[in-house]
mmCIF file of C-alpha atoms and ligand atoms in Angstrom:
data_model
loop_
_atom_site.group_PDB
_atom_site.id
_atom_site.type_symbol
_atom_site.label_atom_id
_atom_site.label_comp_id
_atom_site.label_asym_id
_atom_site.label_seq_id
_atom_site.Cartn_x
_atom_site.Cartn_y
_atom_site.Cartn_z
ATOM 1 C CA MET A 1 143.074 68.049 180.446
ATOM 2 C CA MET A 2 145.430 69.720 177.976
ATOM 3 C CA LYS A 3 149.012 70.396 178.978
ATOM 4 C CA ILE A 4 149.731 73.022 176.376
ATOM 5 C CA LYS A 5 150.876 76.501 177.304
ATOM 6 C CA VAL A 6 148.714 79.419 176.230
ATOM 7 C CA ASN A 7 149.460 83.110 175.813
ATOM 8 C CA GLU A 8 148.921 84.107 179.425
ATOM 9 C CA ASN A 9 148.967 87.769 178.429
ATOM 10 C CA PHE A 10 145.314 87.302 177.492
ATOM 11 C CA SER A 11 144.547 87.436 181.207
ATOM 12 C CA ARG A 12 145.734 91.075 181.103
ATOM 13 C CA VAL A 13 142.847 92.174 178.862
ATOM 14 C CA LYS A 14 139.280 92.669 180.002
ATOM 15 C CA GLU A 15 137.143 89.625 179.310
ATOM 16 C CA SER A 16 134.940 91.306 176.779
ATOM 17 C CA TYR A 17 135.674 93.963 174.187
ATOM 18 C CA LEU A 18 133.911 97.264 174.957
ATOM 19 C CA PHE A 19 131.334 96.961 172.184
ATOM 20 C CA SER A 20 130.502 93.351 173.051
ATOM 21 C CA GLU A 21 129.739 94.520 176.601
ATOM 22 C CA ILE A 22 127.468 97.282 175.312
ATOM 23 C CA GLY A 23 125.707 94.820 172.983
ATOM 24 C CA LYS A 24 125.096 92.450 175.893
ATOM 25 C CA LYS A 25 123.526 95.191 178.011
ATOM 26 C CA VAL A 26 121.321 96.415 175.161
ATOM 27 C CA ARG A 27 120.118 92.888 174.311
ATOM 28 C CA ALA A 28 119.243 92.254 177.969
ATOM 29 C CA TYR A 29 117.307 95.541 178.117
ATOM 30 C CA GLN A 30 115.428 94.804 174.901
ATOM 31 C CA ALA A 31 114.520 91.302 176.049
ATOM 32 C CA ALA A 32 113.050 92.789 179.248
ATOM 33 C CA HIS A 33 111.314 95.714 177.450
ATOM 34 C CA PRO A 34 110.269 94.484 173.997
ATOM 35 C CA ASP A 35 107.865 97.446 173.614
ATOM 36 C CA LYS A 36 110.616 100.114 173.837
ATOM 37 C CA ALA A 37 112.437 101.367 170.734
ATOM 38 C CA VAL A 38 116.149 101.671 171.428
ATOM 39 C CA ILE A 39 118.222 104.125 169.362
ATOM 40 C CA ARG A 40 121.881 103.222 168.991
ATOM 41 C CA LEU A 41 124.363 106.057 168.896
ATOM 42 C CA GLY A 42 126.997 103.797 170.405
ATOM 43 C CA ILE A 43 129.076 101.660 168.078
ATOM 44 C CA GLY A 44 130.874 103.636 165.403
ATOM 45 C CA ASP A 45 129.237 101.858 162.489
ATOM 46 C CA VAL A 46 128.021 103.702 159.426
ATOM 47 C CA THR A 47 124.422 103.481 158.184
ATOM 48 C CA LEU A 48 124.421 105.034 154.697
ATOM 49 C CA PRO A 49 124.833 102.779 151.642
ATOM 50 C CA LEU A 50 127.948 102.675 149.467
ATOM 51 C CA ALA A 51 128.400 105.476 146.936
ATOM 52 C CA PRO A 52 127.066 104.683 143.419
ATOM 53 C CA VAL A 53 130.550 104.787 141.808
ATOM 54 C CA VAL A 54 131.733 102.190 144.304
ATOM 55 C CA VAL A 55 128.755 99.902 143.666
ATOM 56 C CA ASP A 56 129.217 100.171 139.881
ATOM 57 C CA ALA A 57 132.915 99.342 140.125
ATOM 58 C CA MET A 58 132.241 96.355 142.361
ATOM 59 C CA LYS A 59 129.464 95.036 140.086
ATOM 60 C CA LYS A 60 131.761 95.286 137.080
ATOM 61 C CA ALA A 61 134.508 93.457 138.982
ATOM 62 C CA VAL A 62 132.129 90.665 139.979
ATOM 63 C CA GLU A 63 131.151 90.288 136.303
ATOM 64 C CA GLU A 64 134.842 89.984 135.421
ATOM 65 C CA MET A 65 135.223 87.233 137.996
ATOM 66 C CA GLY A 66 132.467 85.302 136.222
ATOM 67 C CA VAL A 67 134.248 85.248 132.860
ATOM 68 C CA LYS A 68 137.135 82.883 132.115
ATOM 69 C CA GLU A 69 139.326 85.500 130.442
ATOM 70 C CA THR A 70 139.059 88.035 133.261
ATOM 71 C CA PHE A 71 138.730 85.708 136.255
ATOM 72 C CA ARG A 72 141.357 86.277 138.969
ATOM 73 C CA GLY A 73 142.556 83.931 141.707
ATOM 74 C CA TYR A 74 144.544 84.970 144.758
ATOM 75 C CA PRO A 75 145.173 88.698 144.793
ATOM 76 C CA PRO A 76 148.710 89.973 145.475
ATOM 77 C CA GLU A 77 149.324 89.963 149.263
ATOM 78 C CA TYR A 78 150.167 93.667 149.320
ATOM 79 C CA GLY A 79 147.220 94.784 147.201
ATOM 80 C CA HIS A 80 146.600 95.151 143.490
ATOM 81 C CA THR A 81 148.903 97.665 141.837
ATOM 82 C CA PHE A 82 145.890 99.680 140.622
ATOM 83 C CA LEU A 83 144.751 100.274 144.221
ATOM 84 C CA ARG A 84 148.220 100.938 145.635
ATOM 85 C CA GLU A 85 148.700 103.508 142.879
ATOM 86 C CA ALA A 86 145.253 105.022 143.482
ATOM 87 C CA ILE A 87 146.127 105.435 147.179
ATOM 88 C CA ALA A 88 149.468 107.073 146.322
ATOM 89 C CA ALA A 89 147.608 109.391 143.910
ATOM 90 C CA TYR A 90 145.056 110.234 146.650
ATOM 91 C CA TYR A 91 147.956 111.411 148.827
ATOM 92 C CA ALA A 92 149.578 113.214 145.899
ATOM 93 C CA ARG A 93 146.392 115.240 145.282
ATOM 94 C CA LYS A 94 146.787 116.562 148.828
ATOM 95 C CA GLY A 95 150.433 117.372 148.120
ATOM 96 C CA ILE A 96 151.722 114.435 150.200
ATOM 97 C CA LYS A 97 154.504 112.188 148.887
ATOM 98 C CA VAL A 98 153.784 108.478 149.412
ATOM 99 C CA ALA A 99 155.233 105.801 147.090
ATOM 100 C CA ALA A 100 152.731 103.225 145.818
ATOM 101 C CA ASP A 101 155.253 100.524 146.671
ATOM 102 C CA ASP A 102 155.170 101.573 150.366
ATOM 103 C CA VAL A 103 151.368 101.070 150.514
ATOM 104 C CA PHE A 104 150.035 97.743 151.827
ATOM 105 C CA VAL A 105 146.338 97.061 151.234
ATOM 106 C CA SER A 106 144.474 95.077 153.878
ATOM 107 C CA ASP A 107 140.998 94.060 155.020
ATOM 108 C CA GLY A 108 140.829 96.663 157.769
ATOM 109 C CA ALA A 109 142.666 99.159 159.912
ATOM 110 C CA LYS A 110 141.754 97.072 162.944
ATOM 111 C CA SER A 111 143.681 94.128 161.497
ATOM 112 C CA ASP A 112 146.712 96.291 160.735
ATOM 113 C CA VAL A 113 146.663 98.073 164.097
ATOM 114 C CA GLY A 114 146.390 94.685 165.811
ATOM 115 C CA ASN A 115 148.975 92.929 163.617
ATOM 116 C CA ILE A 116 151.693 95.569 163.565
ATOM 117 C CA VAL A 117 152.918 94.316 166.961
ATOM 118 C CA ASP A 118 154.113 91.166 165.107
ATOM 119 C CA ILE A 119 157.092 93.007 163.619
ATOM 120 C CA LEU A 120 157.990 94.947 166.787
ATOM 121 C CA GLY A 121 160.020 93.686 169.729
ATOM 122 C CA ARG A 122 159.913 94.447 173.444
ATOM 123 C CA ASN A 123 159.457 98.199 173.517
ATOM 124 C CA THR A 124 157.709 100.512 175.904
ATOM 125 C CA VAL A 125 154.513 101.523 174.188
ATOM 126 C CA LEU A 126 153.008 104.957 174.682
ATOM 127 C CA ILE A 127 149.247 104.961 174.315
ATOM 128 C CA PRO A 128 147.036 108.039 174.558
ATOM 129 C CA SER A 129 144.100 107.869 176.923
ATOM 130 C CA PRO A 130 141.275 108.033 175.998
ATOM 131 C CA VAL A 131 141.654 106.324 172.622
ATOM 132 C CA TYR A 132 140.467 103.488 170.350
ATOM 133 C CA PRO A 133 140.887 100.425 172.630
ATOM 134 C CA VAL A 134 142.634 98.164 170.107
ATOM 135 C CA TYR A 135 146.060 99.818 170.645
ATOM 136 C CA MET A 136 145.986 98.943 174.316
ATOM 137 C CA ASP A 137 144.515 95.454 173.999
ATOM 138 C CA SER A 138 146.829 94.305 171.195
ATOM 139 C CA ASN A 139 149.861 95.407 173.218
ATOM 140 C CA LEU A 140 148.544 93.795 176.389
ATOM 141 C CA MET A 141 148.059 90.545 174.464
ATOM 142 C CA SER A 142 151.675 90.753 173.289
ATOM 143 C CA GLY A 143 152.952 91.302 176.819
ATOM 144 C CA ASN A 144 154.367 94.741 176.078
ATOM 145 C CA ARG A 145 155.107 97.377 178.695
ATOM 146 C CA ILE A 146 152.593 100.193 178.373
ATOM 147 C CA GLU A 147 152.661 103.798 179.499
ATOM 148 C CA LEU A 148 149.592 105.986 179.211
ATOM 149 C CA LEU A 149 149.619 109.501 177.879
ATOM 150 C CA GLU A 150 146.588 110.883 179.623
ATOM 151 C CA ALA A 151 144.776 113.828 178.081
ATOM 152 C CA GLY A 152 141.814 115.800 179.324
ATOM 153 C CA GLU A 153 139.724 118.934 179.227
ATOM 154 C CA ALA A 154 142.719 121.146 180.045
ATOM 155 C CA ASP A 155 144.761 120.186 176.943
ATOM 156 C CA GLY A 156 141.753 119.720 174.657
ATOM 157 C CA PHE A 157 142.365 115.942 174.804
ATOM 158 C CA LEU A 158 145.611 116.380 172.873
ATOM 159 C CA GLY A 159 148.580 114.991 174.762
ATOM 160 C CA THR A 160 152.011 116.464 173.980
ATOM 161 C CA PRO A 161 155.528 115.006 174.255
ATOM 162 C CA ASP A 162 156.535 117.807 176.684
ATOM 163 C CA VAL A 163 155.978 115.438 179.609
ATOM 164 C CA LEU A 164 158.403 112.813 178.238
ATOM 165 C CA ASP A 165 162.091 112.448 179.081
ATOM 166 C CA GLY A 166 163.603 111.320 175.791
ATOM 167 C CA GLU A 167 162.918 107.618 176.250
ATOM 168 C CA THR A 168 162.396 105.468 173.138
ATOM 169 C CA TYR A 169 158.783 104.465 172.621
ATOM 170 C CA VAL A 170 156.381 102.995 170.132
ATOM 171 C CA ILE A 171 153.915 105.895 170.100
ATOM 172 C CA TYR A 172 150.306 105.542 168.981
ATOM 173 C CA ILE A 173 148.584 108.673 167.684
ATOM 174 C CA CYS A 174 144.990 108.838 166.475
ATOM 175 C CA SER A 175 144.073 112.130 164.767
ATOM 176 C CA PRO A 176 141.188 112.941 164.514
ATOM 177 C CA ASN A 177 140.881 111.042 167.732
ATOM 178 C CA ASN A 178 138.335 108.371 168.424
ATOM 179 C CA PRO A 179 136.551 109.000 170.829
ATOM 180 C CA THR A 180 137.252 112.680 171.558
ATOM 181 C CA GLY A 181 137.314 114.132 168.046
ATOM 182 C CA ALA A 182 140.465 116.093 168.926
ATOM 183 C CA VAL A 183 142.733 116.834 165.922
ATOM 184 C CA TYR A 184 146.406 117.743 166.010
ATOM 185 C CA ASP A 185 147.464 120.855 164.130
ATOM 186 C CA ARG A 186 150.800 120.977 162.281
ATOM 187 C CA ALA A 187 152.752 122.246 165.282
ATOM 188 C CA GLY A 188 151.235 119.555 167.490
ATOM 189 C CA LEU A 189 152.164 116.745 165.106
ATOM 190 C CA LYS A 190 155.586 118.235 164.408
ATOM 191 C CA ALA A 191 156.338 118.067 168.136
ATOM 192 C CA TRP A 192 155.638 114.326 168.033
ATOM 193 C CA VAL A 193 157.699 113.743 164.890
ATOM 194 C CA ASP A 194 160.606 115.735 166.366
ATOM 195 C CA TYR A 195 160.377 113.735 169.588
ATOM 196 C CA ALA A 196 160.341 110.450 167.666
ATOM 197 C CA LEU A 197 163.341 111.463 165.548
ATOM 198 C CA THR A 198 165.482 112.526 168.517
ATOM 199 C CA SER A 199 164.513 109.614 170.772
ATOM 200 C CA GLY A 200 164.630 106.902 168.084
ATOM 201 C CA SER A 201 160.926 106.182 168.564
ATOM 202 C CA LEU A 202 158.353 104.878 166.090
ATOM 203 C CA ILE A 203 154.971 106.580 165.603
ATOM 204 C CA ILE A 204 151.981 104.505 164.556
ATOM 205 C CA PHE A 205 149.614 107.098 163.132
ATOM 206 C CA ASP A 206 145.961 106.114 162.754
ATOM 207 C CA SER A 207 144.240 108.414 160.268
ATOM 208 C CA ALA A 208 140.982 106.444 159.966
ATOM 209 C CA TYR A 209 138.984 109.698 160.276
ATOM 210 C CA GLU A 210 141.092 111.981 158.064
ATOM 211 C CA ALA A 211 138.217 112.450 155.604
ATOM 212 C CA PHE A 212 136.217 114.186 158.365
ATOM 213 C CA ILE A 213 138.773 116.948 158.938
ATOM 214 C CA LYS A 214 137.445 120.491 158.522
ATOM 215 C CA GLY A 215 139.944 123.315 158.320
ATOM 216 C CA ASP A 216 143.686 123.473 157.995
ATOM 217 C CA TYR A 217 144.858 120.383 159.879
ATOM 218 C CA PRO A 218 147.190 117.647 158.642
ATOM 219 C CA HIS A 219 145.414 114.687 157.027
ATOM 220 C CA SER A 220 148.533 112.551 157.157
ATOM 221 C CA ILE A 221 151.623 112.300 159.353
ATOM 222 C CA TYR A 222 153.683 112.514 156.146
ATOM 223 C CA GLU A 223 152.733 116.185 155.870
ATOM 224 C CA ILE A 224 155.335 116.649 158.608
ATOM 225 C CA GLU A 225 158.977 116.744 157.580
ATOM 226 C CA GLY A 226 160.947 113.726 158.743
ATOM 227 C CA ALA A 227 157.883 111.532 159.373
ATOM 228 C CA GLU A 228 159.028 109.112 156.671
ATOM 229 C CA LYS A 229 161.930 108.225 158.989
ATOM 230 C CA CYS A 230 159.826 107.546 162.081
ATOM 231 C CA ALA A 231 156.169 106.831 161.238
ATOM 232 C CA ILE A 232 153.852 104.162 159.923
ATOM 233 C CA GLU A 233 150.394 105.371 158.860
ATOM 234 C CA ILE A 234 147.225 103.283 158.942
ATOM 235 C CA CYS A 235 144.070 104.447 157.183
ATOM 236 C CA SER A 236 140.754 102.871 156.284
ATOM 237 C CA PHE A 237 137.913 103.045 153.768
ATOM 238 C CA SER A 238 135.481 102.174 156.576
ATOM 239 C CA LYS A 239 134.415 105.635 157.644
ATOM 240 C CA MET A 240 135.460 107.695 154.603
ATOM 241 C CA ALA A 241 133.559 105.477 152.142
ATOM 242 C CA GLY A 242 131.197 103.391 154.275
ATOM 243 C CA PHE A 243 133.289 100.196 153.974
ATOM 244 C CA THR A 244 132.708 98.872 157.512
ATOM 245 C CA GLY A 245 130.990 95.817 156.044
ATOM 246 C CA THR A 246 132.929 95.765 152.768
ATOM 247 C CA ARG A 247 136.377 95.770 154.433
ATOM 248 C CA CYS A 248 139.364 97.548 152.960
ATOM 249 C CA ALA A 249 142.158 99.638 154.444
ATOM 250 C CA TRP A 250 145.830 100.421 153.939
ATOM 251 C CA THR A 251 149.066 100.849 155.817
ATOM 252 C CA VAL A 252 152.008 102.933 154.656
ATOM 253 C CA VAL A 253 155.406 101.625 155.730
ATOM 254 C CA PRO A 254 158.024 103.897 154.131
ATOM 255 C CA GLU A 255 161.160 102.281 152.741
ATOM 256 C CA THR A 256 163.135 104.735 154.902
ATOM 257 C CA LEU A 257 162.091 103.180 158.241
ATOM 258 C CA THR A 258 165.183 101.397 159.497
ATOM 259 C CA THR A 259 166.448 100.598 162.987
ATOM 260 C CA GLU A 260 170.013 101.122 164.211
ATOM 261 C CA GLU A 261 170.429 97.340 164.203
ATOM 262 C CA GLY A 262 169.791 97.381 160.461
ATOM 263 C CA PHE A 263 166.226 96.107 160.311
ATOM 264 C CA ASN A 264 163.943 97.515 157.626
ATOM 265 C CA LEU A 265 160.328 97.766 158.785
ATOM 266 C CA LYS A 266 158.855 97.709 155.289
ATOM 267 C CA LYS A 267 160.676 94.480 154.490
ATOM 268 C CA MET A 268 159.453 92.970 157.746
ATOM 269 C CA TRP A 269 155.836 94.052 157.223
ATOM 270 C CA ALA A 270 155.935 92.678 153.663
ATOM 271 C CA ARG A 271 157.230 89.363 155.012
ATOM 272 C CA ARG A 272 154.596 89.328 157.743
ATOM 273 C CA GLN A 273 151.762 90.010 155.327
ATOM 274 C CA ALA A 274 153.001 87.488 152.759
ATOM 275 C CA THR A 275 153.077 84.828 155.477
ATOM 276 C CA LYS A 276 149.851 85.512 157.338
ATOM 277 C CA PHE A 277 147.557 87.354 154.911
ATOM 278 C CA ASN A 278 146.225 86.444 151.487
ATOM 279 C CA GLY A 279 144.952 89.773 150.256
ATOM 280 C CA VAL A 280 141.649 91.565 149.780
ATOM 281 C CA SER A 281 139.101 90.356 147.223
ATOM 282 C CA TYR A 282 139.297 91.833 143.735
ATOM 283 C CA PRO A 283 135.769 93.378 143.672
ATOM 284 C CA VAL A 284 136.419 95.103 147.008
ATOM 285 C CA GLN A 285 139.707 96.558 145.765
ATOM 286 C CA ARG A 286 137.970 97.824 142.612
ATOM 287 C CA GLY A 287 135.320 99.441 144.842
ATOM 288 C CA ALA A 288 138.032 101.041 146.972
ATOM 289 C CA GLU A 289 139.799 102.306 143.856
ATOM 290 C CA ALA A 290 136.532 103.893 142.699
ATOM 291 C CA ALA A 291 136.100 105.613 146.074
ATOM 292 C CA LEU A 292 139.422 107.394 145.505
ATOM 293 C CA THR A 293 138.649 108.741 142.049
ATOM 294 C CA GLN A 294 137.666 112.421 141.985
ATOM 295 C CA GLU A 295 134.002 111.455 141.502
ATOM 296 C CA GLY A 296 134.297 108.817 144.250
ATOM 297 C CA VAL A 297 135.808 111.309 146.684
ATOM 298 C CA LYS A 298 132.956 113.714 145.879
ATOM 299 C CA GLN A 299 130.261 111.087 146.446
ATOM 300 C CA CYS A 300 131.907 109.854 149.660
ATOM 301 C CA ALA A 301 132.242 113.443 150.905
ATOM 302 C CA ALA A 302 128.453 113.721 150.610
ATOM 303 C CA LEU A 303 128.135 110.763 153.008
ATOM 304 C CA VAL A 304 130.523 112.452 155.433
ATOM 305 C CA ASP A 305 128.539 115.730 155.169
ATOM 306 C CA TYR A 306 125.321 113.896 156.042
ATOM 307 C CA TYR A 307 126.889 112.489 159.211
ATOM 308 C CA MET A 308 128.388 115.847 160.121
ATOM 309 C CA GLU A 309 124.929 117.449 159.943
ATOM 310 C CA ASN A 310 123.859 114.842 162.521
ATOM 311 C CA ALA A 311 126.839 115.833 164.664
ATOM 312 C CA LYS A 312 125.740 119.455 164.471
ATOM 313 C CA ILE A 313 122.215 118.579 165.623
ATOM 314 C CA ILE A 314 123.526 116.742 168.687
ATOM 315 C CA SER A 315 126.163 119.364 169.461
ATOM 316 C CA GLU A 316 123.694 122.291 169.277
ATOM 317 C CA MET A 317 121.373 120.593 171.744
ATOM 318 C CA LEU A 318 124.249 119.942 174.168
ATOM 319 C CA THR A 319 125.355 123.570 173.896
ATOM 320 C CA LYS A 320 121.791 124.713 174.581
ATOM 321 C CA LYS A 321 121.682 122.455 177.640
ATOM 322 C CA GLY A 322 125.074 123.700 178.872
ATOM 323 C CA VAL A 323 126.679 120.241 178.653
ATOM 324 C CA TRP A 324 130.469 120.421 178.171
ATOM 325 C CA HIS A 325 131.450 118.612 174.995
ATOM 326 C CA THR A 326 133.981 118.485 172.214
ATOM 327 C CA GLY A 327 134.327 116.791 168.810
ATOM 328 C CA GLY A 328 131.649 116.756 166.136
ATOM 329 C CA VAL A 329 133.545 119.206 163.912
ATOM 330 C CA SER A 330 136.406 117.212 162.386
ATOM 331 C CA SER A 331 135.126 113.844 163.531
ATOM 332 C CA PRO A 332 131.831 111.960 163.658
ATOM 333 C CA TYR A 333 132.085 111.648 167.440
ATOM 334 C CA ILE A 334 130.705 113.899 170.151
ATOM 335 C CA TRP A 335 132.543 113.584 173.440
ATOM 336 C CA LEU A 336 130.573 114.926 176.381
ATOM 337 C CA LYS A 337 131.057 115.248 180.098
ATOM 338 C CA CYS A 338 128.565 113.161 182.058
ATOM 339 C CA PRO A 339 126.306 115.485 184.040
ATOM 340 C CA ASN A 340 126.246 115.667 187.852
ATOM 341 C CA GLY A 341 129.570 113.884 188.264
ATOM 342 C CA MET A 342 128.115 110.573 187.052
ATOM 343 C CA SER A 343 130.459 107.780 186.047
ATOM 344 C CA SER A 344 130.352 106.885 182.374
ATOM 345 C CA TRP A 345 128.679 103.499 182.912
ATOM 346 C CA GLU A 346 126.120 105.111 185.288
ATOM 347 C CA PHE A 347 125.283 107.576 182.534
ATOM 348 C CA PHE A 348 125.079 104.721 180.001
ATOM 349 C CA ASP A 349 122.569 102.873 182.212
ATOM 350 C CA LEU A 350 120.563 106.039 182.806
ATOM 351 C CA LEU A 351 120.211 106.784 179.097
ATOM 352 C CA LEU A 352 119.277 103.204 178.275
ATOM 353 C CA GLU A 353 116.720 102.935 181.087
ATOM 354 C CA LYS A 354 115.122 106.367 180.852
ATOM 355 C CA VAL A 355 115.238 107.326 177.167
ATOM 356 C CA GLN A 356 116.457 104.190 175.378
ATOM 357 C CA VAL A 357 119.433 105.924 173.784
ATOM 358 C CA VAL A 358 122.665 103.927 173.564
ATOM 359 C CA GLY A 359 126.020 105.670 173.667
ATOM 360 C CA THR A 360 129.520 104.542 174.608
ATOM 361 C CA PRO A 361 130.898 104.991 178.131
ATOM 362 C CA GLY A 362 134.144 106.975 178.027
ATOM 363 C CA GLU A 363 135.797 104.630 180.493
ATOM 364 C CA GLY A 364 135.891 102.001 177.742
ATOM 365 C CA PHE A 365 138.494 104.124 175.930
ATOM 366 C CA GLY A 366 140.894 104.250 178.877
ATOM 367 C CA GLU A 367 140.970 105.566 182.418
ATOM 368 C CA ALA A 368 141.129 109.193 181.299
ATOM 369 C CA GLY A 369 137.750 108.662 179.627
ATOM 370 C CA GLU A 370 135.987 108.054 182.936
ATOM 371 C CA GLY A 371 133.255 110.642 183.515
ATOM 372 C CA PHE A 372 132.843 111.199 179.755
ATOM 373 C CA PHE A 373 130.575 109.711 177.124
ATOM 374 C CA ARG A 374 130.708 109.255 173.341
ATOM 375 C CA LEU A 375 127.794 109.741 170.966
ATOM 376 C CA THR A 376 128.197 109.053 167.278
ATOM 377 C CA ALA A 377 126.823 110.907 164.285
ATOM 378 C CA PHE A 378 126.554 107.718 162.219
ATOM 379 C CA GLY A 379 122.816 107.202 162.820
ATOM 380 C CA SER A 380 120.080 108.067 160.335
ATOM 381 C CA ARG A 381 118.817 111.669 160.406
ATOM 382 C CA GLU A 382 115.456 110.518 161.830
ATOM 383 C CA ASN A 383 117.088 108.523 164.626
ATOM 384 C CA THR A 384 119.521 111.313 165.419
ATOM 385 C CA ILE A 385 116.704 113.868 165.693
ATOM 386 C CA GLU A 386 114.627 111.526 167.843
ATOM 387 C CA ALA A 387 117.594 110.605 170.077
ATOM 388 C CA THR A 388 118.489 114.289 170.442
ATOM 389 C CA LYS A 389 114.932 115.087 171.578
ATOM 390 C CA ARG A 390 115.019 112.251 174.076
ATOM 391 C CA LEU A 391 118.397 113.341 175.423
ATOM 392 C CA GLU A 392 117.224 116.933 175.693
ATOM 393 C CA SER A 393 114.304 115.779 177.854
ATOM 394 C CA ILE A 394 116.563 114.403 180.581
ATOM 395 C CA LEU A 395 119.673 116.573 180.465
HETATM 396 N N1 PLP B 1 141.051 103.000 163.846
HETATM 397 C C1 PLP B 1 140.159 103.733 164.510
HETATM 398 C C2 PLP B 1 140.608 104.943 165.231
HETATM 399 C C3 PLP B 1 138.812 103.361 164.528
HETATM 400 O O1 PLP B 1 137.929 104.092 165.219
HETATM 401 C C4 PLP B 1 138.406 102.211 163.824
HETATM 402 C C5 PLP B 1 137.006 101.770 163.804
HETATM 403 O O2 PLP B 1 136.139 102.235 164.468
HETATM 404 C C6 PLP B 1 139.365 101.477 163.167
HETATM 405 C C7 PLP B 1 140.678 101.900 163.177
HETATM 406 C C8 PLP B 1 139.010 100.213 162.450
HETATM 407 O O3 PLP B 1 138.764 100.391 161.138
HETATM 408 P P1 PLP B 1 138.437 99.192 160.138
HETATM 409 O O4 PLP B 1 136.953 99.146 159.970
HETATM 410 O O5 PLP B 1 139.164 99.545 158.894
HETATM 411 O O6 PLP B 1 138.956 97.916 160.740
#
């Protein structure tokens, strides 16, 4: 028997990640009912292919890798300059100031969200509930003290700092929110930035769904004055450009993020990445660069529009059936209240058993998600229409 010590904090997290649990249940159901066609509106994975400009750029990059003169070995740990500059230009087109040198390219927002704890010490972490489960699990694994910021129907699933007493926190914000689809407006985000500045807190802002925003809402925390002194932003090509299987994301760590003890967060993140990460492949970075060109943004917006039409189809049916729900406007997620006071896993089982539609139980996103359920708009049009009909028949 080994005598080594392990990270005992792992006993604080649930044995299986939410989506592994769902997968297990669906596989068991399919094995028992091979004749039934299951429609998955559960996991937030995209289904449409990459935009043509992205494919062309990646093909060209692969060709370059096959020629001696243009072959490239290890990429720079922080991303190729062309992509860091393209990301800075993407912000600039929205009127947001982000320096290319503050942008760190990575293989996914999940990696960055999970790894950022490496450069932070023992803080109290403030995590919204319900929210993307990785914030909670990565902090549990690190043994950090966690406080929940519960949100609900009453506040439109948008927690505010009004309930806080000035304590210093590491604050996670996801806007548009996964799973609820709630988006902060300028005043809402400003309240968080002001709180962070006066309390000496750090905001970790996850903008993975910014490309889905409709209307006049901030796409980036850096639209708010002072955010460069208190916020890190993490964004991803996964949902905006269909890169879930291609893998590319970025994190902005402004040069101006310093602690009173004299630590510079950008320097620390650079050191962390240089030590533990060896960069994203060249063809993928060329594809990501193409997604941010004006033509790329246009083609990717067409993918987003397709999904948002799906969201509309689901949302209209729920409205017709009188089911309380939110989201589906500035996010690809529909967040609904389980009917008849059912728990979210009860509702999951009911949908799987009776109509073979898979969604995500709200409880998996935190305690405040209990009694709610997430459907995604990422399916094909045919599957979304069929699933909507099936749902309509039992709601
Ligand atoms: N952040 C949020 C809020 C997400 O919902 C997801 C994926 O679903 C991610 C980050 C992960 O993105 P990536 O595919 O870049 O790892």
